[in-house]
C-alpha positions as a printed Julia matrix, in Angstrom:
162×3 Matrix{Float64}:
 79.03  -19.73  55.78
 78.33  -15.86  56.31
 76.51  -14.97  59.65
 76.79  -11.16  59.44
 75.0    -8.71  57.27
 77.28   -8.52  54.32
 75.81   -5.21  52.59
 77.26   -3.07  55.48
 79.47   -0.26  53.64
 81.16    2.87  54.53
 78.24    5.62  52.74
 81.57    7.95  52.7
 83.54    5.65  50.83
 81.41    5.32  47.74
 82.26    7.63  44.89
 79.24    9.76  43.17
 77.31    8.07  40.76
 75.91   11.12  39.1
 77.42   10.89  35.7
 76.54    6.97  35.48
 74.38    4.85  33.11
 73.65    1.35  34.4
 71.73   -1.43  32.98
 70.86   -4.33  35.24
 69.66   -7.52  33.85
 67.61   -9.64  36.14
 66.62  -13.39  35.91
 62.61  -13.75  36.14
 63.41  -17.17  37.71
 63.06  -16.99  41.41
 61.31  -13.76  40.89
 60.48  -13.61  44.8
 64.32  -13.17  45.09
 65.61  -11.37  42.19
 63.03   -8.57  42.72
 64.25   -7.95  46.07
 67.81   -7.96  44.72
 66.78   -5.39  41.76
 65.09   -3.27  44.72
 68.13   -3.37  46.64
 70.55   -2.24  43.6
 68.54    0.42  42.23
 67.84    2.21  45.98
 71.37    1.87  46.45
 72.38    3.21  42.9
 70.0     6.08  43.43
 71.25    6.85  46.91
 74.92    7.35  45.54
 73.42    9.62  42.61
 72.57    7.85  39.99
 69.47    9.1   38.27
 66.45    7.01  37.79
 66.29    8.07  34.36
 70.08    6.54  33.95
 69.03    3.0   35.27
 67.52    0.66  32.6
 66.4    -2.57  33.81
 65.97   -5.82  31.5
 64.4    -9.11  32.29
 65.54  -12.35  30.94
 63.87  -15.8   31.52
 66.53  -17.48  33.63
 70.05  -17.49  35.12
 71.94  -18.91  32.27
 70.53  -15.87  29.82
 72.0   -13.41  32.01
 75.44  -13.68  30.23
 73.57  -13.05  26.95
 71.76  -10.35  28.16
 74.73   -8.54  29.73
 76.56   -8.88  26.63
 73.91   -7.15  24.63
 73.33   -4.53  27.08
 77.3    -3.85  26.94
 77.01   -3.74  23.26
 73.96   -1.66  22.53
 72.64   -0.42  25.94
 74.99    2.96  25.93
 75.9     2.06  29.61
 78.64    2.43  31.96
 78.32   -0.44  33.82
 76.03   -3.86  33.49
 74.77   -5.74  36.6
 73.55   -8.94  36.55
 71.08  -10.29  39.1
 69.89  -13.88  39.53
 69.55  -16.5   41.76
 70.06  -20.46  41.52
 69.13  -22.78  44.03
 70.34  -26.19  44.39
 67.97  -29.03  43.51
 68.55  -32.93  43.13
 70.02  -32.73  39.59
 73.33  -31.37  38.03
 71.5   -28.4   36.54
 72.75  -26.33  39.63
 76.55  -27.1   38.86
 75.85  -26.31  34.8
 74.28  -23.1   35.1
 76.15  -21.56  37.8
 79.58  -22.73  36.22
 78.19  -21.39  32.64
 77.0   -17.84  34.25
 80.15  -17.64  36.13
 82.54  -18.07  33.22
 80.14  -16.17  30.71
 80.46  -12.92  33.09
 84.11  -13.63  33.52
 84.44  -13.45  29.71
 82.75  -10.43  29.37
 84.9    -8.55  31.81
 87.87   -9.59  30.1
 86.44   -8.65  26.38
 84.05   -5.45  27.31
 85.29   -2.22  27.65
 82.88   -1.7   31.27
 82.29   -3.84  33.95
 79.9    -6.42  34.18
 79.16   -7.11  37.78
 78.14  -10.52  38.86
 75.26  -10.73  41.22
 74.17  -14.3   41.1
 73.17  -15.85  44.19
 74.06  -19.34  44.15
 72.25  -21.28  47.56
 71.45  -24.5   48.78
 67.86  -23.54  49.48
 65.44  -20.61  49.39
 66.17  -19.68  52.97
 69.66  -18.94  52.12
 68.64  -16.9   48.8
 66.17  -15.04  51.14
 68.94  -14.19  53.67
 70.99  -12.55  51.01
 68.2   -10.63  49.08
 67.32   -8.45  51.78
 67.17  -10.63  54.93
 69.6   -11.1   57.85
 72.62  -11.32  55.63
 72.1    -7.96  53.74
 71.0    -7.75  49.98
 73.47   -8.65  47.28
 71.97   -6.0   45.08
 73.12   -3.4   47.32
 76.77   -4.97  46.98
 76.53   -5.27  43.29
 75.54   -1.48  42.97
 78.43   -0.24  45.19
 80.58   -2.21  43.08
 79.44   -0.82  39.78
 79.63    2.61  41.23
 83.54    1.83  42.34
 84.59    0.51  39.2
 83.11    3.38  37.32
 84.92    5.57  39.23
 88.03    3.18  38.91
 87.68    3.72  35.1
 87.36    7.43  35.1
 90.49    8.29  37.32
 92.15    5.73  34.54
 90.99    7.73  31.68
 92.23   11.41  33.32
């Protein structure tokens, strides 16, 4: 289990994102966590040059719907990257495994079939405390990490297209 801030990164190592357009698909389920992930992602994108007008936020009911939202944003959103943000907390039924596996496989499939990166920002935790630790708590903010990943992959694509 992680015990340090996972969102610490070298600001100088993040490329300029000023030419980027990003869609963020956010699950409404566990909103107290997903909204903090969203805040982290938006703040980090803007810190690295992405204009507020170039960040489009779309909400879906739950984490399972993140794949569909990401697919639609990649297809119709006129964006350079898609970030999905959600939170699934283990319960007493196998629902946790089905949702986590479904979203993981769906996002993996999108990354293999789309021409833009789809960044995986789904927290899969045992309890709410673990989720809060990863949504701006003592272990950082996964939203920050997803934003940095989106910028770096956009830059990677730009380098390949030169």
